[in-house]
CSV table of C-alpha atoms in Angstrom, one decimal:
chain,number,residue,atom,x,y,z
S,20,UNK,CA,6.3,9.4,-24.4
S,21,UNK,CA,8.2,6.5,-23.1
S,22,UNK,CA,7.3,2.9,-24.6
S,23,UNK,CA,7.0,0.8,-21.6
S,24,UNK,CA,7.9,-3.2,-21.8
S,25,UNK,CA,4.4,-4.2,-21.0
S,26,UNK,CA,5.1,-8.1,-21.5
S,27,UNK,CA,8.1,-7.7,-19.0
S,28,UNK,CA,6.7,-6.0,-16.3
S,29,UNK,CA,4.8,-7.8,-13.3
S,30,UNK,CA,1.2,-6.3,-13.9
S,31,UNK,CA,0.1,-5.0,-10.1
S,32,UNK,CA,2.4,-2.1,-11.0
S,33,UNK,CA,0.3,-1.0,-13.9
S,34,UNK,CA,-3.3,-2.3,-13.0
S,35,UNK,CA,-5.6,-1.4,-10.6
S,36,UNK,CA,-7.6,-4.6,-8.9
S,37,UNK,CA,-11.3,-5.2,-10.0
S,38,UNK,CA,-14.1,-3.5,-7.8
S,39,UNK,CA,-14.6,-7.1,-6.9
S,40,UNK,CA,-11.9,-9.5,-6.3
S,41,UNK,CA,-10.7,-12.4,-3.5
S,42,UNK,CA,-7.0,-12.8,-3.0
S,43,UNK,CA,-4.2,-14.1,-0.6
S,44,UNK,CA,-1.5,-12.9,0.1
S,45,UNK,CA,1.4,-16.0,1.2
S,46,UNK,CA,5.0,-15.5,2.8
S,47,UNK,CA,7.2,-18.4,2.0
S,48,UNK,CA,10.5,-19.4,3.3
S,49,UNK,CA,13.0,-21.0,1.5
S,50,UNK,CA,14.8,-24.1,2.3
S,51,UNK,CA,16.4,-26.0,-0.4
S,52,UNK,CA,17.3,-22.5,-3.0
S,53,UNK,CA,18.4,-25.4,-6.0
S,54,UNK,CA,14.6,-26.8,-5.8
S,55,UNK,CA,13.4,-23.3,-5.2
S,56,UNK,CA,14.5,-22.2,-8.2
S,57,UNK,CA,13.5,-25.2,-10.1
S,58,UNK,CA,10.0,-25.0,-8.9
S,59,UNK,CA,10.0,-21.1,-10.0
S,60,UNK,CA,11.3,-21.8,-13.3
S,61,UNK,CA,7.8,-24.1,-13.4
S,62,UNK,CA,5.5,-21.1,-12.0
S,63,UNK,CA,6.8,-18.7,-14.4
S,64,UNK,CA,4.4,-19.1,-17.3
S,65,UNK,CA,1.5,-18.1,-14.7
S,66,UNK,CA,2.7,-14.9,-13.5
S,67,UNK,CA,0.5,-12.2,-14.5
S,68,UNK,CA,2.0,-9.3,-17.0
S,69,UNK,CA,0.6,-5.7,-17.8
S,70,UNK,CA,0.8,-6.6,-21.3
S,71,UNK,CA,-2.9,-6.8,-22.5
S,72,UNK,CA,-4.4,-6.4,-19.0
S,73,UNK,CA,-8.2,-5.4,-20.3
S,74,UNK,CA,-8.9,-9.3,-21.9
S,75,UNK,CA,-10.9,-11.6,-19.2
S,76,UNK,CA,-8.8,-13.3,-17.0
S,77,UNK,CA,-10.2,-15.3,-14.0
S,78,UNK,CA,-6.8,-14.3,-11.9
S,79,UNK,CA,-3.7,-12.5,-11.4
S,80,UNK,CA,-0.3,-13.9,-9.8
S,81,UNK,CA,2.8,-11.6,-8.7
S,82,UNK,CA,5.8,-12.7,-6.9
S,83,UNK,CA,8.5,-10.9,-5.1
S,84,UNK,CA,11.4,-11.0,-2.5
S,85,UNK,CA,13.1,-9.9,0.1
S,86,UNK,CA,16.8,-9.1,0.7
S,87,UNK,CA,17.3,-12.6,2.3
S,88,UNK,CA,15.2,-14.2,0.0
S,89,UNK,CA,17.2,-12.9,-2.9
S,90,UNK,CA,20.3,-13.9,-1.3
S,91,UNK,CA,19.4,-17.3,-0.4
S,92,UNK,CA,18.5,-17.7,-4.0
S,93,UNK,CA,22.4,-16.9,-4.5
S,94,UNK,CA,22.4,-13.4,-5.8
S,95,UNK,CA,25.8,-12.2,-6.4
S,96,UNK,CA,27.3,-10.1,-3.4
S,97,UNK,CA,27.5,-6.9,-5.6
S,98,UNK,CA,24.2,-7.5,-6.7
S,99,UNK,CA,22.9,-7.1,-3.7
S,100,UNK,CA,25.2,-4.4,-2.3
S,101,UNK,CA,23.3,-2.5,-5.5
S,102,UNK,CA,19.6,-2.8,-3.5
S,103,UNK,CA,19.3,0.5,-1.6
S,104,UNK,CA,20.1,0.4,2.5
S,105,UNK,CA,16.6,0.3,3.3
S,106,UNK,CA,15.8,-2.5,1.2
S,107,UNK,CA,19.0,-4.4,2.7
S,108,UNK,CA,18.0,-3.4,6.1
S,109,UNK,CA,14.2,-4.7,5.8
S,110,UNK,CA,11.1,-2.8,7.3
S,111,UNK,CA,11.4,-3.7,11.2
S,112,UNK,CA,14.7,-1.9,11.1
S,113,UNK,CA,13.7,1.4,9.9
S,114,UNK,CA,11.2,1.6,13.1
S,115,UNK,CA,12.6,4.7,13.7
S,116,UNK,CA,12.0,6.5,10.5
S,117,UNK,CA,8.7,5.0,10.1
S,118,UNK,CA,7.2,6.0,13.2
S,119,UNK,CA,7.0,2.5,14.4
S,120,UNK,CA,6.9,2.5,18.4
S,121,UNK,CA,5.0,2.0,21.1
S,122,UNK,CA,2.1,-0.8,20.0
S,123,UNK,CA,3.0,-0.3,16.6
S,124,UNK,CA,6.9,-1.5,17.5
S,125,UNK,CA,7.9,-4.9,15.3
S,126,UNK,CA,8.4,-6.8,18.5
S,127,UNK,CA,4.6,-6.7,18.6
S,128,UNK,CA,4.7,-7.9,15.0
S,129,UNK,CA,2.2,-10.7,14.1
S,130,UNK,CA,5.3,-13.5,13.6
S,131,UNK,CA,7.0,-14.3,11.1
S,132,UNK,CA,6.7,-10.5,9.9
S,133,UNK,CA,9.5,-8.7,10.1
S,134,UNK,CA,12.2,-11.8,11.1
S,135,UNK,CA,13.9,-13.8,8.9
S,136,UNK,CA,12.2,-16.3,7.9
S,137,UNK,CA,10.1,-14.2,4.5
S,138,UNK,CA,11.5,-14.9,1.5
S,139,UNK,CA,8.9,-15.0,-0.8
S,140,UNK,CA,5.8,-13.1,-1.1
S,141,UNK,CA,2.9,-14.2,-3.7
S,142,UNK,CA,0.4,-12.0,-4.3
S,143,UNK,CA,-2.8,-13.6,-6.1
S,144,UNK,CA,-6.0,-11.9,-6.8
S,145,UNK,CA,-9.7,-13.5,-8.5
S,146,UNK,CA,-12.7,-12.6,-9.0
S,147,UNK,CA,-14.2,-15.0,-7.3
S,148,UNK,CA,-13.6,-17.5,-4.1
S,149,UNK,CA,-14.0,-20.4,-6.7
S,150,UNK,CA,-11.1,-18.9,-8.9
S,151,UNK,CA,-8.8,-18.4,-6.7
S,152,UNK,CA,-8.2,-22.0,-5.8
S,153,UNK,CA,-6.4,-22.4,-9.0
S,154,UNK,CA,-4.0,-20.1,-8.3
S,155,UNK,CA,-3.0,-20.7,-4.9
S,156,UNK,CA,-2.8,-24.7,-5.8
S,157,UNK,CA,-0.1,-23.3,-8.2
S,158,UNK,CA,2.0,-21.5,-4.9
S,159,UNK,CA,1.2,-24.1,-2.8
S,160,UNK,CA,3.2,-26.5,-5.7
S,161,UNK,CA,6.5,-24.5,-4.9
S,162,UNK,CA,9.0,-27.4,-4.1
S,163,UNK,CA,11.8,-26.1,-1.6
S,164,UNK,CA,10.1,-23.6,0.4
S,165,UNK,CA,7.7,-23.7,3.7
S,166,UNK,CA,4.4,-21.3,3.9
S,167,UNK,CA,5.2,-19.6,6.7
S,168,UNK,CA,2.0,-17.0,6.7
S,169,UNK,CA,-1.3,-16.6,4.7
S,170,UNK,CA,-3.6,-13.6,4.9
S,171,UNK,CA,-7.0,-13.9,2.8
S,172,UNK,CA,-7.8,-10.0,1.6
S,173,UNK,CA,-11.0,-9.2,-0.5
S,174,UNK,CA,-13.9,-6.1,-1.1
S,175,UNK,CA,-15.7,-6.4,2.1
S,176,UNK,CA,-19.7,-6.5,1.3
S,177,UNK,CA,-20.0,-3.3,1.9
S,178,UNK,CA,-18.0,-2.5,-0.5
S,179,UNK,CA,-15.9,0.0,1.2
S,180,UNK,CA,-12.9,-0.5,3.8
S,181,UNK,CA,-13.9,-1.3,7.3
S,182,UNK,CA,-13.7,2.2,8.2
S,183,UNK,CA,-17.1,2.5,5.8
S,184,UNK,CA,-15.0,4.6,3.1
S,185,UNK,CA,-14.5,4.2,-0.6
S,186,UNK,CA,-10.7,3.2,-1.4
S,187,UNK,CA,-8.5,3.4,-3.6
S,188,UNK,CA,-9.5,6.4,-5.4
S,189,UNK,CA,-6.7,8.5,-6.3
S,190,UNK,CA,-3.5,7.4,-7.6
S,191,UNK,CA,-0.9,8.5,-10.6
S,192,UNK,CA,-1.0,8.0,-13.5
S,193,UNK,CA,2.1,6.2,-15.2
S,194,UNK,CA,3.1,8.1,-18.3
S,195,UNK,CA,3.8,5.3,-21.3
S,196,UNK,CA,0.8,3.0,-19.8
S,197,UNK,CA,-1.7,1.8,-22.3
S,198,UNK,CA,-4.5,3.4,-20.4
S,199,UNK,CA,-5.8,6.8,-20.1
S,200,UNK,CA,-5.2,9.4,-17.2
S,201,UNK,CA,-8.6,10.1,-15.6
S,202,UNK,CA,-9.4,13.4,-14.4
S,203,UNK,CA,-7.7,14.9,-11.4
S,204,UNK,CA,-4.4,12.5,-12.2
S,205,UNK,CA,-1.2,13.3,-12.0
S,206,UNK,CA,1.0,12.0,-14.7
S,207,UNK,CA,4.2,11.0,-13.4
S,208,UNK,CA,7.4,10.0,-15.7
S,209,UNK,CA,7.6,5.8,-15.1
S,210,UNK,CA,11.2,5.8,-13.6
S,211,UNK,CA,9.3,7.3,-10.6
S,212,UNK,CA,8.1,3.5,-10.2
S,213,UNK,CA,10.3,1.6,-12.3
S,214,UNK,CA,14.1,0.7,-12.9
S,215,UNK,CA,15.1,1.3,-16.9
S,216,UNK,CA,13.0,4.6,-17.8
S,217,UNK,CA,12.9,8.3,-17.2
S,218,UNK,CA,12.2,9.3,-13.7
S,219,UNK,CA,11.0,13.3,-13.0
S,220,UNK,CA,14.6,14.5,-13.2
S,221,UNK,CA,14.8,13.2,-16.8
S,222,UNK,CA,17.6,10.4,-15.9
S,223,UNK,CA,16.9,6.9,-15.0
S,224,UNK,CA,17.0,6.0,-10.9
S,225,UNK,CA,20.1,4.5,-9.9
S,226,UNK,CA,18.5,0.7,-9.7
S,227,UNK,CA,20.2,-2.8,-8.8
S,228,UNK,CA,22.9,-4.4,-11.2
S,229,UNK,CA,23.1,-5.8,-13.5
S,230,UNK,CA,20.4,-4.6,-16.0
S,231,UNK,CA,18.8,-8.2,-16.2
S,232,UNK,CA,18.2,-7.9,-12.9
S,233,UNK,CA,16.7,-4.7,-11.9
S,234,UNK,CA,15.0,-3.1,-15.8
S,235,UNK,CA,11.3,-3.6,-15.3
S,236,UNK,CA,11.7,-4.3,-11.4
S,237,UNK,CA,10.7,-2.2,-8.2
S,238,UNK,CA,10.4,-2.5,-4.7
S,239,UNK,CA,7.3,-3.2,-3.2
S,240,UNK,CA,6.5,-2.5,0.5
S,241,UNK,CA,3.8,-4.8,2.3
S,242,UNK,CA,2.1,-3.7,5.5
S,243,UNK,CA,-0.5,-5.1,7.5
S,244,UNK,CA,-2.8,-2.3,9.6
S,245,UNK,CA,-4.9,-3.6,12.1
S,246,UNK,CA,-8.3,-1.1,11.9
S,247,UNK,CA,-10.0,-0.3,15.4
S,248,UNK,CA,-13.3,0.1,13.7
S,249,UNK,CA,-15.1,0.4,16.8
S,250,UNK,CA,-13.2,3.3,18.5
S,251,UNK,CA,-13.3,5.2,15.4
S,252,UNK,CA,-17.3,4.9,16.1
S,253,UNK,CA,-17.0,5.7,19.7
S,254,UNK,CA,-14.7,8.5,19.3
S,255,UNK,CA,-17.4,9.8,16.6
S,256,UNK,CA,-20.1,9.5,18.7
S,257,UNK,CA,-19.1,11.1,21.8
S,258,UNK,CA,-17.7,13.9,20.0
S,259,UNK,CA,-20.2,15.4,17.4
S,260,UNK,CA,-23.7,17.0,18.4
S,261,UNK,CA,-25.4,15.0,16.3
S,262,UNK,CA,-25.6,12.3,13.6
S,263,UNK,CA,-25.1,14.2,10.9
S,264,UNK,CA,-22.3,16.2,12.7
S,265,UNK,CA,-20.6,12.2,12.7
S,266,UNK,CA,-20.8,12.2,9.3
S,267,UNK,CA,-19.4,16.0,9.0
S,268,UNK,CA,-16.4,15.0,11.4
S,269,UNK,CA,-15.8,11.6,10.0
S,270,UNK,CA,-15.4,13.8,6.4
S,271,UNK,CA,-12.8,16.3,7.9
S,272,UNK,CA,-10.7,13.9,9.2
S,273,UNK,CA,-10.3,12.2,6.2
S,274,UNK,CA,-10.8,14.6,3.5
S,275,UNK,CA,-13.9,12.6,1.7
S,276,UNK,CA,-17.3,11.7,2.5
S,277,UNK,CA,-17.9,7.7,3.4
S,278,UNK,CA,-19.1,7.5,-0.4
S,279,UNK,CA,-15.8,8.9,-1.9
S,280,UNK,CA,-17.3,12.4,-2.7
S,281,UNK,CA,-14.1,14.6,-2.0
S,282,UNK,CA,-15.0,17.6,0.6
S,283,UNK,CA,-13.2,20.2,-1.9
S,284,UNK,CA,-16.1,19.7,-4.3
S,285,UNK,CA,-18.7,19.0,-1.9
S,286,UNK,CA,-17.9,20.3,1.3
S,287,UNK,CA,-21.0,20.6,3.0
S,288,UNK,CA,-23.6,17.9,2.4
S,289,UNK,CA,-22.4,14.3,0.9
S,290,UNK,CA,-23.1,13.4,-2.8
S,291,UNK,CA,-22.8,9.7,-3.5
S,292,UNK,CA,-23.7,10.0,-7.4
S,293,UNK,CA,-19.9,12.5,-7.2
S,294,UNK,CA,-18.5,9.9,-5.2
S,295,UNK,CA,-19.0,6.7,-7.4
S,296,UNK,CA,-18.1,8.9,-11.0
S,297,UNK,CA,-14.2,8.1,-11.7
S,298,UNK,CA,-14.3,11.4,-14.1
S,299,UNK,CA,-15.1,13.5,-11.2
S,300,UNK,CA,-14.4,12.5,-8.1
S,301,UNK,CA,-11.2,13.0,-8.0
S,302,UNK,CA,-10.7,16.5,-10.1
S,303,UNK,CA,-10.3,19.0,-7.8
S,304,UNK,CA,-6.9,20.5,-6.0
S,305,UNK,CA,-6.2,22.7,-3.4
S,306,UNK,CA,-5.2,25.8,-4.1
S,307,UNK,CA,-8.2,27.5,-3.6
S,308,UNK,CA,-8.4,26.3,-0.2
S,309,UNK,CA,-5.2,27.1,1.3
S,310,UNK,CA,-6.6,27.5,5.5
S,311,UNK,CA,-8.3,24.2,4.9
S,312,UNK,CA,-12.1,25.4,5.2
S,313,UNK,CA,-13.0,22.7,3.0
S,314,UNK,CA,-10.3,20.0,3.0
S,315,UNK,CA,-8.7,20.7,6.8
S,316,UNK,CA,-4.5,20.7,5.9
S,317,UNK,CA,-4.3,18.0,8.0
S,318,UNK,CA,-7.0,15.6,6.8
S,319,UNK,CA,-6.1,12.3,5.7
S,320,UNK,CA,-5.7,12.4,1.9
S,321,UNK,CA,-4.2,15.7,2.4
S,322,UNK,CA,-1.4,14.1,3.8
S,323,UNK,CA,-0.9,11.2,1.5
S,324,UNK,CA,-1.3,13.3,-1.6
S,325,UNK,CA,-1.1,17.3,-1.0
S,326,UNK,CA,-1.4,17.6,-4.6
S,327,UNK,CA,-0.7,21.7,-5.3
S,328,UNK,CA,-0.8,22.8,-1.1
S,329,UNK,CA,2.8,22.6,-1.6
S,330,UNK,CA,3.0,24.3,-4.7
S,331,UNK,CA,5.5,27.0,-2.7
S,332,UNK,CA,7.8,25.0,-1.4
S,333,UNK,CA,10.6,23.3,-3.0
S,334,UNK,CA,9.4,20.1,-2.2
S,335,UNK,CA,7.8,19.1,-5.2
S,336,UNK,CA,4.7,16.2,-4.5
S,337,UNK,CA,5.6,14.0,-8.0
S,338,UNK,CA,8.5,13.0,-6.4
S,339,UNK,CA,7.2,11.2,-3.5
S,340,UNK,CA,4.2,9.8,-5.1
S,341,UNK,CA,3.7,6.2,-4.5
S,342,UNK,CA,1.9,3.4,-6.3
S,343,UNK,CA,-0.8,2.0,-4.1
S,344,UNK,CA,-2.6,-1.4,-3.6
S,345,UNK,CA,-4.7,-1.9,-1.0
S,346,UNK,CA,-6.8,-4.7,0.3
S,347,UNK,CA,-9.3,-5.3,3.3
S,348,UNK,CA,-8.6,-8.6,5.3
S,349,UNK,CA,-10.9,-9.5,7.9
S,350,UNK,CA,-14.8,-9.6,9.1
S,351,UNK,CA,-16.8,-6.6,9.2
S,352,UNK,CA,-18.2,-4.8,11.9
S,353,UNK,CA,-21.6,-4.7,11.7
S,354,UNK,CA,-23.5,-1.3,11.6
S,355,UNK,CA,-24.2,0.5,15.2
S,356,UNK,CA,-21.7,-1.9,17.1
S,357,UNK,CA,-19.6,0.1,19.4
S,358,UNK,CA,-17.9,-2.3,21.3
S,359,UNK,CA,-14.7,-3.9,19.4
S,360,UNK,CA,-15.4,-8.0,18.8
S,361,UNK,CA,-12.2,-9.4,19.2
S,362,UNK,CA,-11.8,-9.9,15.5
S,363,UNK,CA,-9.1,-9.0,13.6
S,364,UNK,CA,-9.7,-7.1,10.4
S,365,UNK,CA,-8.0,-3.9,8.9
S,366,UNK,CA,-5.8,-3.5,5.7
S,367,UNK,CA,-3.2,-4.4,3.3
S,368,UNK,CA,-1.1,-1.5,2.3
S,369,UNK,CA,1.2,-2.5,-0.7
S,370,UNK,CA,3.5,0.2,-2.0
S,371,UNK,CA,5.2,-0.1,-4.9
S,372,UNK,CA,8.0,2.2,-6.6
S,373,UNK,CA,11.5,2.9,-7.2
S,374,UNK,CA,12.6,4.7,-4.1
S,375,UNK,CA,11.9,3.0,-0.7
S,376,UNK,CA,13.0,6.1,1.1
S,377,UNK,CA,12.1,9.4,-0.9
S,378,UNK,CA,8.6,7.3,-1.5
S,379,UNK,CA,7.0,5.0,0.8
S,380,UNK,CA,9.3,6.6,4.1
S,381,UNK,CA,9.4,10.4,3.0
S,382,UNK,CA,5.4,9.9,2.8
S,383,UNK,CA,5.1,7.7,6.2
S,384,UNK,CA,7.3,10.0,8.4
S,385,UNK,CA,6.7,13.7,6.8
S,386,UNK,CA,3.3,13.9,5.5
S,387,UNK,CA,1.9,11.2,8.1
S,388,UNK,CA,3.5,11.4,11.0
S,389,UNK,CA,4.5,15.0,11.3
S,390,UNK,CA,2.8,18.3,11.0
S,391,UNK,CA,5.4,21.1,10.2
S,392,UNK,CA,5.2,20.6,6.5
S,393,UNK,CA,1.4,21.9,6.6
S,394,UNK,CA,1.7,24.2,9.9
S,395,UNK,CA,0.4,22.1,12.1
S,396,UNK,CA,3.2,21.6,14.7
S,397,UNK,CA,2.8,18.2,16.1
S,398,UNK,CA,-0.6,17.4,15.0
S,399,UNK,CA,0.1,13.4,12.8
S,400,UNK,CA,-2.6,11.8,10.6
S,401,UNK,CA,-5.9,11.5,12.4
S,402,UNK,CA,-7.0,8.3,10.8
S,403,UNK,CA,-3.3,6.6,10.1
S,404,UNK,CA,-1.3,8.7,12.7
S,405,UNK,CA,0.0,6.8,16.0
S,406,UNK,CA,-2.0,9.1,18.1
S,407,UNK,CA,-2.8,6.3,21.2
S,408,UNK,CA,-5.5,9.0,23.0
S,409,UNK,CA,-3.5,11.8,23.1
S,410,UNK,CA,-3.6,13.1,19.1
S,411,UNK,CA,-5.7,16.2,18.0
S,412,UNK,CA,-6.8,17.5,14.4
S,413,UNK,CA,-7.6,21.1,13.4
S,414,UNK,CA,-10.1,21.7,11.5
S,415,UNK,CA,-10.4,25.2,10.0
S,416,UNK,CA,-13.7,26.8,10.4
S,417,UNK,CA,-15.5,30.6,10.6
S,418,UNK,CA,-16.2,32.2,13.0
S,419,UNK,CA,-14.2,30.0,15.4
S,420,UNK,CA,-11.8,26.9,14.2
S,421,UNK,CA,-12.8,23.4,15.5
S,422,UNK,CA,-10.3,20.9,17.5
S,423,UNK,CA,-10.7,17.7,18.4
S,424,UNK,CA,-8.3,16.2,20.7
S,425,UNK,CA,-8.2,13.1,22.6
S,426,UNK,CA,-7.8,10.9,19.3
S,427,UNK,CA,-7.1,7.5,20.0
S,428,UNK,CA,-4.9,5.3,17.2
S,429,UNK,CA,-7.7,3.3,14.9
S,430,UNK,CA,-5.1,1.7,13.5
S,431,UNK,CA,-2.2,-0.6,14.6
S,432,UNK,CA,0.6,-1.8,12.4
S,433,UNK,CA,0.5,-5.9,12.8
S,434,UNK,CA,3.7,-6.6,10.8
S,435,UNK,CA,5.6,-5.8,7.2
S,436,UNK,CA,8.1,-6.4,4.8
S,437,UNK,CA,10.4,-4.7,2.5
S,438,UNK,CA,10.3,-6.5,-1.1
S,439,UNK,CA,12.2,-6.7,-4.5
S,440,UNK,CA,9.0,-7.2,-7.2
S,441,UNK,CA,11.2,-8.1,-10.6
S,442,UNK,CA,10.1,-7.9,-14.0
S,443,UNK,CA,9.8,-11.1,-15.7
S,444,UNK,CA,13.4,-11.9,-17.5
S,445,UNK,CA,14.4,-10.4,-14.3
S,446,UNK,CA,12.8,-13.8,-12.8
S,447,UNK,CA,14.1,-16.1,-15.5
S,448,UNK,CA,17.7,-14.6,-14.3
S,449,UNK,CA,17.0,-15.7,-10.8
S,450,UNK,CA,16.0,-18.9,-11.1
S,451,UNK,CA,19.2,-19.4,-13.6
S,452,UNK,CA,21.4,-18.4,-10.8
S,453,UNK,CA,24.1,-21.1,-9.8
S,454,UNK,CA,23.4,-22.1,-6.1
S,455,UNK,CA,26.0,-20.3,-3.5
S,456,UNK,CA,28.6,-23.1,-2.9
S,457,UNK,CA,28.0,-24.3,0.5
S,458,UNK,CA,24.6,-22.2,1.5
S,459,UNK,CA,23.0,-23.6,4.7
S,460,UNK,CA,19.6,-24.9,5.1
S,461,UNK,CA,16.9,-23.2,6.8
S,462,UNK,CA,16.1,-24.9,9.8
S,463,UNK,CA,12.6,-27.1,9.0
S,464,UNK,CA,9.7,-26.0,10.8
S,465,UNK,CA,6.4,-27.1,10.6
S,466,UNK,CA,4.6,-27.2,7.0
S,467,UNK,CA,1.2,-25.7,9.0
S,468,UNK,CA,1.7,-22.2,8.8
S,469,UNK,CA,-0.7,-21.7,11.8
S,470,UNK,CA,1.9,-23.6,14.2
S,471,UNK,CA,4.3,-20.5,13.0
S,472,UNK,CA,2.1,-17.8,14.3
């Protein structure tokens, strides 16, 4: 079993958030890197570690950066020639692989996502709106550097995502971590997530030099989702035969009932008491279900995590499983509204891991956005997919299969970045760096991040 250097590594790679948490997420650009780094050298005793994790704490702070930001902060050149390509080349480059045309194309991108004016991302979660402030005083105090974009995330009342569904239910389980796999987990060798240990193929993953710099590190990728709540209603309602045929449809296109009850345990009527018990609801698999009767092969967390559907292949899922913390942003719609507000909500999609490509990419452009693996030609993800009115979804069924065609997109990519999350000493290196002899100023912009939108 591999000991993990709990105290070392940034702890929203090991922890999942609280049921019930605030938090912001702020983009900072840096413009003097000598007072940067001073002013990081000052934040580092409030970081957040996974060492001891389960004692109260009123709030969690993680920092990371992008390829520019690292190299502002003077990173030696062969350093960074160590970050993977996709790293170097940053999210809004790799449209292509990730699917990213059309209205989900980065020159539609809320500003400054995706140009180059991220350098710093800060991620700080609380329990409460009152705890928080702390926290985000202690970013705002970052001498050297401008706030160029602020997003407030949270649990919606609901207590769901605005779709209506319960999140963040399945994930891996790190071997090594102090906590216990639930049932249904899939216990994955750390390396798979982190630089310095064990991956799946026994060796550590080639990570960025030197050691002090990458051990206890990953890359993070940040994505901000725009939801369509209200034509996911619409295109419910004009297409079932009833209310609870909604409900039914809703299910098969994304694998679980609204209260988290999985369809392969409870495929024909929804059972919230399944749905809310962590030891059950999500111990099941697939391979008793290979048409898709119950779980349709192209439902939504089907895609994201085929668990043993792909059992004959040689693709083998522990390899592209990927860390995931999620966050709502943004009002909800209230029940029975059919007619979109104006407002813009959706979701934070933070992936973290050690692989940019075979991870977070391989997942977004084969299992997402493409069909083939599971038979379905060019059927993409009903929910996620960038279907824009002309997508369908199979759903396996006896006598006679169901299709449903005509699916709009529900959800819109609004911007992203590709990010370096390092472990702690990792951080202490940085901010030891000497500055890069003659390194340019950023130009100044305004210090009201709103005037940057």
């Amino acid at each position: 079993m591999p000991s993990l250097e709990l105290d070392d590594i940034q702890g929203t790679v090991l922890r999942r958030r609280p049921d019930d948490y605030q938090g912001a997420y702020l983009l900072y650009r840096i413009d003097d890197p000598a007072a940067a780094k001073r002013s990081l050298r000052e934040v580092l005793p409030k970081i957040t570690s996974a060492a001891d994790w389960e004692l109260p704490r009123p709030f969690t702070l993680n920092v990371a950066f992008t390829y520019r930001g690292l190299a502002r902060l003077g990173v030696p050149q062969e350093s960074l020639a160590s970050f993977s390509e996709e790293f170097r080349a940053g999210m809004a480059a790799r449209k292509e692989v990730l699917g990213d045309l059309g209205a989900n194309d980065p020159s539609s991108w809320n500003p400054p996502l995706g140009g180059p004016d991220v350098h710093i991302g800060v991620m700080v979660i609380a329990r409460s709106p009152a705890e928080l402030r702390e926290p985000v005083e202690t970013a705002g105090r970052l001498a050297g550097v401008s706030l160029v974009y602020r997003l407030d995330v949270g649990v919606p009342v609901t207590g769901r995502e605005h779709f209506g569904f319960r999140d963040g239910i399945s994930s891996p389980h790190l071997l090594g971590s102090t906590c216990e796999p639930l049932p249904g987990q899939d216990s994955v060798q750390p390396g798979e997530f982190l630089f310095g240990y064990p991956d799946e193929s026994g060796a550590p993953p080639k990570g960025p030099v030197p050691d002090a710099l990458g051990r206890n590190g990953c890359y993070l990728a940040f994505r901000q989702m725009h939801a369509d709540v209200a034509a996911f209603r619409r295109f419910l309602r004009e297409t079932a035969r009833s209310p609870e045929d909604e409900e039914l449809i809703a299910a098969k296109i994304v694998g679980r009932w609204r209260s988290g009850a999985p369809l392969a345990l409870t495929p024909d009527h929804d059972d919230p008491e399944l749905g809310a018990d962590p030891m059950r609801n999500n111990d099941f698999r697939y391979q008793d279900d290979p048409q898709g009767l119950r779980v349709p092969r192209g439902a939504h967390i089907r895609r994201a995590n085929p668990r043993d559907s792909l059992a004959d292949t040689v693709v083998e899922t522990r390899i592209h499983r990927v860390l995931r913390r999620g966050a709502a942003y943004g009002p909800v719609l209230p029940d029975g509204v059919l007619e979109d507000d104006g407002a813009e909500r959706g979701i934070i999609f933070v992936f973290l891991g050690a692989s940019l490509s075979r991870q977070f990419e391989f997942v977004q452009q084969v299992w997402l956005n493409d069909g083939d693996f599971a038979g379905l030609g060019a059927e993409r993800d009903p929910l996620v997919g960038d279907n824009g009115g002309a997508g369908s979804h199979t759903i396996p069924a006896r006598p006679v299969r169901r299709r449903l065609t005509g699916l709009p997109r529900f959800v819109t990519v609004r911007g992203g970045e590709y990010c370096f999350l390092p472990g702690l000493a990792a951080l202490e290196w940085l901010t030891a760096l000497p500055d890069p002899a003659g390194a340019p100023a950023a130009t100044p912009r305004s210090p009201n991040p709103e005037d940057d939108r």
